[in-house]
Coordinates of C-alpha atoms in Angstrom, one line a residue:
X18 CA -0.1 -0.1 0.1
X19 CA 1.1 3.5 -0.9
X20 CA 2.6 5.6 1.6
X21 CA 0.1 8.4 3.0
X22 CA 2.0 9.9 6.1
X23 CA 4.8 12.4 5.9
X24 CA 6.7 14.8 8.0
X25 CA 6.3 17.7 5.5
X26 CA 4.2 18.0 2.3
X27 CA 5.1 20.8 0.1
X28 CA 2.2 21.8 -2.4
X29 CA 3.8 22.9 -5.6
X30 CA 6.9 21.9 -7.5
X31 CA 8.4 25.2 -8.5
X32 CA 11.9 26.4 -7.5
X33 CA 10.4 27.5 -4.0
X34 CA 8.6 24.0 -3.6
X35 CA 11.3 21.7 -4.8
X36 CA 14.1 23.5 -3.3
X37 CA 12.1 23.4 -0.1
X38 CA 11.5 19.7 -0.3
X39 CA 15.1 19.0 -1.2
X40 CA 16.4 21.0 1.9
X41 CA 13.7 19.0 4.1
X42 CA 14.9 15.9 3.1
X43 CA 18.6 17.0 3.7
X44 CA 17.2 17.7 7.5
X45 CA 15.8 14.1 7.7
X46 CA 12.3 14.9 7.1
X47 CA 10.0 12.4 5.4
X48 CA 9.1 14.5 2.6
X49 CA 6.4 14.5 -0.4
X50 CA 5.7 17.2 -2.9
X51 CA 2.4 17.6 -4.6
X52 CA 2.2 18.7 -8.3
X53 CA -0.6 18.7 -10.9
X54 CA 0.9 20.0 -14.0
X55 CA 4.7 19.6 -14.5
X56 CA 7.5 19.3 -12.2
X57 CA 9.7 22.6 -11.9
X58 CA 6.2 24.8 -12.0
X59 CA 5.7 27.8 -13.9
X60 CA 9.4 29.1 -13.6
X61 CA 11.2 26.1 -15.2
X62 CA 8.2 25.2 -17.7
X63 CA 6.8 28.4 -18.7
X64 CA 8.4 31.4 -17.1
X65 CA 12.1 32.2 -16.1
X66 CA 13.9 29.5 -17.9
X67 CA 12.1 29.3 -21.4
X68 CA 11.8 32.9 -21.7
X69 CA 15.3 33.3 -21.2
X70 CA 15.9 30.8 -24.1
X71 CA 13.7 33.0 -26.2
X72 CA 15.4 36.2 -25.3
X73 CA 18.8 34.4 -26.1
X74 CA 17.5 33.6 -29.6
X75 CA 16.4 37.2 -30.1
X76 CA 19.8 38.4 -28.8
X77 CA 21.7 36.4 -31.3
X78 CA 19.4 37.4 -34.0
X79 CA 20.0 41.1 -33.0
X80 CA 23.9 40.5 -33.0
X81 CA 23.7 38.8 -36.5
X82 CA 21.6 42.0 -37.8
X83 CA 24.3 44.1 -36.5
X84 CA 27.3 42.0 -37.4
X85 CA 29.1 44.8 -39.4
X86 CA 29.2 46.9 -36.2
X87 CA 31.9 44.2 -35.1
X88 CA 33.6 43.9 -38.5
X89 CA 31.8 40.9 -39.5
X90 CA 29.4 40.0 -42.4
X91 CA 26.6 37.7 -41.8
X92 CA 24.5 37.9 -45.2
X93 CA 20.8 37.8 -45.0
X94 CA 19.6 37.0 -41.5
X95 CA 16.2 35.3 -41.0
X96 CA 14.7 33.2 -38.3
X97 CA 12.3 30.3 -38.0
X98 CA 9.6 30.8 -35.1
X99 CA 9.1 27.3 -34.9
X100 CA 12.6 26.4 -34.5
X101 CA 13.0 29.3 -31.8
X102 CA 10.1 27.9 -29.7
X103 CA 11.1 24.4 -30.2
X104 CA 14.6 25.1 -28.7
X105 CA 12.9 27.0 -25.8
X106 CA 10.5 24.0 -25.0
X107 CA 13.6 21.6 -25.0
X108 CA 15.5 23.7 -22.5
X109 CA 12.4 23.6 -20.4
X110 CA 12.2 19.8 -20.9
X111 CA 15.7 19.3 -19.7
X112 CA 15.1 21.1 -16.6
X113 CA 12.0 19.5 -16.0
X114 CA 13.6 16.0 -16.2
X115 CA 16.3 17.4 -13.8
X116 CA 13.8 18.3 -11.1
X117 CA 12.7 14.6 -11.4
X118 CA 16.0 13.4 -10.9
X119 CA 16.6 15.3 -7.9
X120 CA 13.3 14.1 -6.2
X121 CA 14.5 10.6 -6.8
X122 CA 18.0 11.4 -5.6
X123 CA 16.8 12.9 -2.3
X124 CA 13.9 10.4 -1.8
X125 CA 11.2 12.6 -2.1
X126 CA 7.8 11.1 -2.9
X127 CA 6.1 13.0 -5.8
X128 CA 2.2 13.1 -5.3
X129 CA 0.5 13.8 -8.7
X130 CA -2.9 15.9 -8.6
X131 CA -4.4 18.8 -7.1
X132 CA -4.2 19.3 -3.4
X133 CA -6.9 20.7 -1.1
X134 CA -6.0 21.4 2.6
X135 CA -9.0 19.7 4.7
X136 CA -7.5 20.7 8.1
X137 CA -4.1 21.2 9.7
X138 CA -2.2 18.1 8.8
X139 CA -4.7 16.7 6.4
X140 CA -5.1 17.3 2.7
X141 CA -6.8 15.3 0.0
X142 CA -5.4 15.1 -3.6
X143 CA -7.6 14.8 -6.6
X144 CA -6.6 13.4 -10.1
X145 CA -4.9 15.8 -12.4
X146 CA -5.5 16.2 -16.0
X147 CA -1.8 16.0 -16.9
X148 CA -0.1 12.7 -17.1
X149 CA 1.9 11.7 -14.1
X150 CA 5.6 11.0 -14.2
X151 CA 6.7 7.4 -13.6
X152 CA 6.7 6.4 -9.9
X153 CA 4.3 9.2 -8.8
X154 CA 1.7 8.6 -6.0
X155 CA -1.8 9.2 -7.1
X156 CA -5.1 10.7 -5.6
X157 CA -6.0 10.2 -2.1
X158 CA -6.0 11.3 1.6
X159 CA -2.6 12.4 2.8
X160 CA -1.2 13.4 6.3
X161 CA 1.9 15.6 7.3
X162 CA 2.8 17.3 10.5
X163 CA 3.9 20.4 8.5
X164 CA 2.1 21.4 5.3
X165 CA 3.8 24.2 3.2
X166 CA 2.1 25.9 0.3
X167 CA 4.2 27.0 -2.7
X168 CA 1.5 27.1 -5.2
X169 CA 2.7 30.1 -7.2
X170 CA 0.4 32.5 -9.1
X171 CA -1.8 32.7 -12.0
X172 CA -2.1 35.0 -14.9
X173 CA -4.5 37.9 -13.8
X174 CA -7.5 38.2 -16.2
X175 CA -8.8 41.6 -16.9
X176 CA -12.6 42.2 -17.5
X177 CA -13.4 42.2 -21.1
X178 CA -9.9 41.0 -22.0
X179 CA -10.5 37.2 -21.3
X180 CA -7.8 35.2 -23.0
X181 CA -9.1 33.4 -26.1
X182 CA -5.6 32.1 -27.2
X183 CA -6.0 34.0 -30.4
X184 CA -6.0 37.6 -30.0
X185 CA -5.7 37.9 -26.3
X186 CA -2.9 35.9 -24.8
X187 CA -1.6 35.0 -21.4
X188 CA 2.1 34.0 -21.0
X189 CA 1.3 30.5 -21.9
X190 CA 0.4 31.6 -25.6
X191 CA 3.2 34.1 -25.8
X192 CA 5.8 31.4 -25.0
X193 CA 4.7 29.3 -28.1
X194 CA 3.5 31.5 -30.9
X195 CA 2.5 29.5 -34.0
X196 CA 3.7 32.9 -36.1
X197 CA 5.2 36.3 -35.3
X198 CA 2.3 38.7 -34.6
X199 CA 2.7 41.8 -36.7
X200 CA 1.8 43.9 -33.7
X201 CA 1.4 43.4 -29.8
X202 CA -0.2 45.2 -27.0
X203 CA 1.6 44.2 -23.7
X204 CA -0.5 45.0 -20.6
X205 CA 1.9 45.7 -17.7
X206 CA 5.5 46.8 -17.7
X207 CA 6.9 44.8 -14.8
X208 CA 9.6 42.2 -15.7
X209 CA 7.5 39.9 -17.5
X210 CA 5.7 42.1 -19.6
X211 CA 9.0 44.0 -20.6
X212 CA 10.7 40.8 -21.5
X213 CA 8.1 39.8 -23.6
X214 CA 8.1 43.0 -25.3
X215 CA 11.8 43.1 -25.9
X216 CA 11.7 39.4 -27.3
X217 CA 9.0 40.4 -29.8
X218 CA 10.1 43.8 -30.9
X219 CA 13.5 42.4 -31.6
X220 CA 12.0 39.7 -33.9
X221 CA 10.3 42.5 -35.7
X222 CA 6.6 43.0 -34.2
X223 CA 5.4 46.4 -33.4
X224 CA 5.1 46.5 -29.8
X225 CA 3.1 48.8 -27.3
X226 CA 3.2 48.6 -23.6
X227 CA 0.5 49.8 -21.4
X228 CA 1.4 50.7 -17.7
X229 CA -1.2 52.5 -15.3
X230 CA 1.4 53.6 -13.0
X231 CA 3.6 56.9 -13.8
X232 CA 6.7 54.8 -14.9
X233 CA 7.4 51.5 -16.5
X234 CA 9.2 48.9 -14.4
X235 CA 7.4 50.1 -11.3
X236 CA 9.7 48.5 -8.7
X237 CA 12.8 49.9 -10.4
X238 CA 14.8 53.1 -9.4
X239 CA 13.0 56.0 -11.3
X240 CA 16.2 57.1 -13.0
X241 CA 17.2 53.4 -14.2
X242 CA 13.4 52.9 -15.5
X243 CA 13.8 56.3 -17.2
X244 CA 17.1 55.3 -19.0
X245 CA 15.5 51.8 -19.8
X246 CA 12.4 53.6 -21.4
X247 CA 14.5 55.6 -23.7
X248 CA 16.3 52.6 -24.8
X249 CA 13.2 50.7 -25.4
X250 CA 11.7 53.9 -27.3
X251 CA 14.8 54.0 -29.5
X252 CA 14.1 50.3 -30.3
X253 CA 10.4 51.2 -31.3
X254 CA 8.6 50.2 -28.4
X255 CA 5.7 52.5 -27.4
X256 CA 4.8 53.1 -23.7
X257 CA 1.6 53.8 -21.7
X258 CA -0.3 51.7 -18.0
X259 CA -1.0 48.5 -14.7
X260 CA -3.1 46.9 -11.4
X261 CA -2.8 45.0 -7.8
X262 CA -3.3 41.4 -6.3
X263 CA -3.9 39.5 -2.8
X264 CA -1.7 37.0 -1.3
X265 CA -1.2 34.6 1.7
X266 CA 0.0 36.6 4.8
X267 CA 3.0 35.1 6.5
X268 CA 5.8 36.0 8.9
X269 CA 9.3 36.0 8.0
X270 CA 9.7 32.3 8.2
X271 CA 6.6 31.3 6.1
X272 CA 4.2 30.8 9.1
X273 CA 0.6 31.4 8.6
X274 CA -2.1 31.9 11.3
X275 CA -2.9 28.4 11.4
X276 CA -0.4 26.1 13.2
X277 CA 1.4 23.9 10.9
X278 CA 0.5 25.4 7.7
X279 CA 3.1 27.6 5.7
X280 CA 3.4 29.6 2.6
X281 CA 6.3 30.3 0.4
X282 CA 6.9 32.1 -3.1
X283 CA 4.6 33.8 -5.0
X284 CA 1.6 32.7 -3.1
X285 CA 3.0 34.6 -0.2
X286 CA 3.3 37.7 -1.9
X287 CA 5.8 40.0 -3.7
X288 CA 8.5 40.1 -4.9
X289 CA 7.3 37.4 -7.4
X290 CA 10.8 36.1 -7.7
X291 CA 11.9 32.4 -8.3
X292 CA 15.1 33.1 -6.0
X293 CA 12.9 34.7 -3.4
X294 CA 10.8 31.3 -3.3
X295 CA 13.9 29.3 -3.0
X296 CA 15.1 31.0 0.0
X297 CA 11.8 31.2 1.6
X298 CA 11.5 27.4 1.3
X299 CA 14.9 27.0 2.8
X300 CA 14.3 29.1 5.8
X301 CA 10.8 27.8 6.2
X302 CA 11.8 24.2 6.5
X303 CA 15.0 25.1 8.7
X304 CA 12.7 26.8 11.2
X305 CA 10.4 23.8 11.5
X306 CA 13.5 22.0 12.2
X307 CA 14.4 24.4 14.9
X308 CA 17.6 25.6 13.3
X309 CA 16.6 29.3 13.9
X310 CA 17.3 30.7 10.4
X311 CA 17.3 34.5 9.9
X312 CA 13.8 35.7 8.7
X313 CA 13.9 36.8 5.0
X314 CA 14.9 40.4 4.5
X315 CA 12.9 41.3 1.1
X316 CA 15.2 44.4 0.9
X317 CA 18.3 42.2 0.1
X318 CA 16.5 40.2 -2.7
X319 CA 17.9 41.3 -6.2
X320 CA 15.5 41.9 -9.0
X321 CA 16.4 41.3 -12.6
X322 CA 14.8 41.8 -15.9
X323 CA 16.3 40.1 -18.9
X324 CA 15.2 42.4 -21.6
X325 CA 17.7 44.5 -23.9
X326 CA 19.2 46.6 -22.0
X327 CA 19.0 44.2 -18.9
X328 CA 18.0 45.8 -15.7
X329 CA 18.9 44.6 -12.2
X330 CA 18.6 46.1 -8.6
X331 CA 19.0 45.4 -5.0
X332 CA 17.8 47.6 -2.0
X333 CA 16.3 50.9 -1.6
X334 CA 15.6 53.3 -4.7
X335 CA 16.7 56.8 -4.5
X336 CA 13.0 57.8 -4.0
X337 CA 12.5 55.2 -1.2
X338 CA 15.6 56.2 0.7
X339 CA 14.3 59.9 0.6
X340 CA 10.9 59.1 1.8
X341 CA 12.4 57.4 4.9
X342 CA 14.2 60.6 5.7
X343 CA 17.7 59.1 5.2
X344 CA 20.7 61.3 4.5
X345 CA 22.2 59.8 1.2
X346 CA 24.9 59.9 -1.1
X347 CA 24.4 58.8 -4.8
X348 CA 27.1 57.7 -7.0
X349 CA 26.7 56.9 -10.8
X350 CA 28.8 55.5 -13.7
X351 CA 27.9 55.3 -17.0
X352 CA 28.8 52.4 -19.4
X353 CA 30.6 54.5 -22.0
X354 CA 33.4 55.1 -19.3
X355 CA 34.2 51.4 -19.4
X356 CA 36.6 50.0 -21.7
X357 CA 35.1 46.5 -21.6
X358 CA 31.8 47.8 -22.5
X359 CA 33.1 49.9 -25.5
X360 CA 35.1 46.7 -26.7
X361 CA 31.9 44.6 -26.4
X362 CA 29.8 47.2 -28.3
X363 CA 27.8 47.6 -25.4
X364 CA 28.5 51.3 -24.2
X365 CA 24.8 52.3 -23.3
X366 CA 24.0 51.7 -19.7
X367 CA 24.3 53.0 -16.2
X368 CA 25.2 51.8 -12.7
X369 CA 24.0 53.7 -9.5
X370 CA 24.6 53.1 -5.9
X371 CA 23.1 54.6 -2.8
X372 CA 24.7 55.2 0.5
X373 CA 23.8 56.2 4.1
X374 CA 25.9 59.4 4.4
X375 CA 26.4 59.1 7.9
X376 CA 27.3 55.2 8.4
X377 CA 28.6 54.5 4.8
X378 CA 26.0 51.5 4.5
X379 CA 25.1 50.6 1.1
X380 CA 21.3 51.1 0.8
X381 CA 20.7 50.3 -2.8
X382 CA 22.2 49.6 -6.0
X383 CA 20.6 49.9 -9.6
X384 CA 21.9 49.1 -13.0
X385 CA 20.8 49.0 -16.5
X386 CA 22.9 47.6 -19.3
X387 CA 24.9 44.5 -20.8
X388 CA 25.1 41.7 -18.4
X389 CA 23.9 43.7 -15.3
X390 CA 22.0 40.7 -14.0
X391 CA 25.3 39.0 -13.5
X392 CA 26.8 41.9 -11.9
X393 CA 24.3 42.7 -9.3
X394 CA 25.1 39.9 -7.1
X395 CA 28.4 41.7 -6.2
X396 CA 26.3 44.4 -4.4
X397 CA 23.9 41.9 -3.0
X398 CA 26.8 40.0 -1.3
X399 CA 28.1 43.5 0.0
X400 CA 24.8 44.3 1.3
X401 CA 24.5 40.9 3.2
X402 CA 27.9 41.4 4.8
X403 CA 27.1 45.1 5.7
X404 CA 29.9 46.3 3.8
X405 CA 30.8 49.8 4.0
X406 CA 31.9 52.3 1.1
X407 CA 35.4 52.4 2.4
X408 CA 35.8 48.6 1.9
X409 CA 34.2 48.8 -1.6
X410 CA 36.5 51.5 -2.6
X411 CA 39.5 49.4 -1.3
X412 CA 38.6 46.2 -3.0
X413 CA 40.6 45.5 -6.5
X414 CA 38.4 44.8 -9.4
X415 CA 40.0 43.2 -12.4
X416 CA 40.7 44.9 -15.5
X417 CA 39.2 45.2 -18.0
X418 CA 35.8 44.2 -16.9
X419 CA 32.2 45.4 -16.7
X420 CA 32.6 44.9 -12.8
X421 CA 35.0 47.9 -12.8
X422 CA 31.9 50.2 -13.0
X423 CA 30.7 48.8 -9.7
X424 CA 33.8 50.3 -7.8
X425 CA 33.6 53.6 -10.1
X426 CA 30.0 54.1 -9.0
X427 CA 30.7 53.9 -5.4
X428 CA 33.9 56.2 -5.9
X429 CA 31.6 58.7 -7.7
X430 CA 29.4 58.8 -4.5
X431 CA 32.3 60.1 -2.5
X432 CA 33.6 62.4 -5.2
X433 CA 36.8 60.2 -6.0
X434 CA 35.6 58.7 -9.5
X435 CA 38.6 58.2 -11.8
X436 CA 37.6 57.1 -15.2
X437 CA 35.2 59.8 -16.4

């Protein structure tokens, strides 16, 4: 008879859920994970990963079109929409299989179906429409001392714009177009909206982005968002309007108001980021084990948007720091002053840092330009270690690299910039 009693059951196998399950198994918990559609959740199958595969194809198409800028000749450059989508789906399949391997490796039971929590410690799993992976447990009643909800989010439907999979798309349809649309209206200018806008515009569609708030990329520093907007407009993306949502209320360790029930990831509220979900899963299950982890500090979670140009940030924006009545120093360094950026043909961008004038604490860092999603982690580590401006200024950065701009921006905040 199949096992039905566990120490920990996680509902949802996205990055938050499956990482939480692995950590729970490492800590000695008898662990199961419930999934109804595909291992890896939206992120691996329809979000973070396949969108990056699409954007990579668009990026290479862009470079081929501009080969002469690098002293090269590529002839007539075209693309096959079907092949672009096929590559993206293959990337997702590879990672989906990888999650299945990790579940087997860590002896985590996979329960296939849709879960309903009946009471603390008890849930019912109903049959799913999608095919279960080999070895998965099926529908039935299950019990666990601890239930962690990692169910993610769903596309928001606007009244009068219900998806019909033809003229009105959600990100599901946008991921697998049968043909490139001639024009596209993107509602919402957050990371997902901007990434799709960037992909479709690069491949030739006429794109308009609609945003209700005063600026595009509402979560970003206003100066960085303004820089990005100018770049998008140069590419031919038009801009204009957005909305809100609800979430499960939790403390800094994933606890809900009901003992034995927890929530992590998108379902527990913003920022809606895979890496935030993964970390929440780890600290939630470590708290259950009694390891006393630090509650999550959302201010130290980096945000990345993989459009062209890329955007990355962590900590307070300049406006947020001023609203908190903080006395600040702001430093900036443009890509045009960096030798590596010029050599790469990527000299348009900006690095911006914000410091507390009294203490030297790094309060925030914001970037727009090539590869900034790789650079931002340097500032994230610095903020986690409570590094001061003096320590950053005395850190030796390799030359020639894009990372040198990170030090130059710090130097600029203190009137010591060297290369511009």
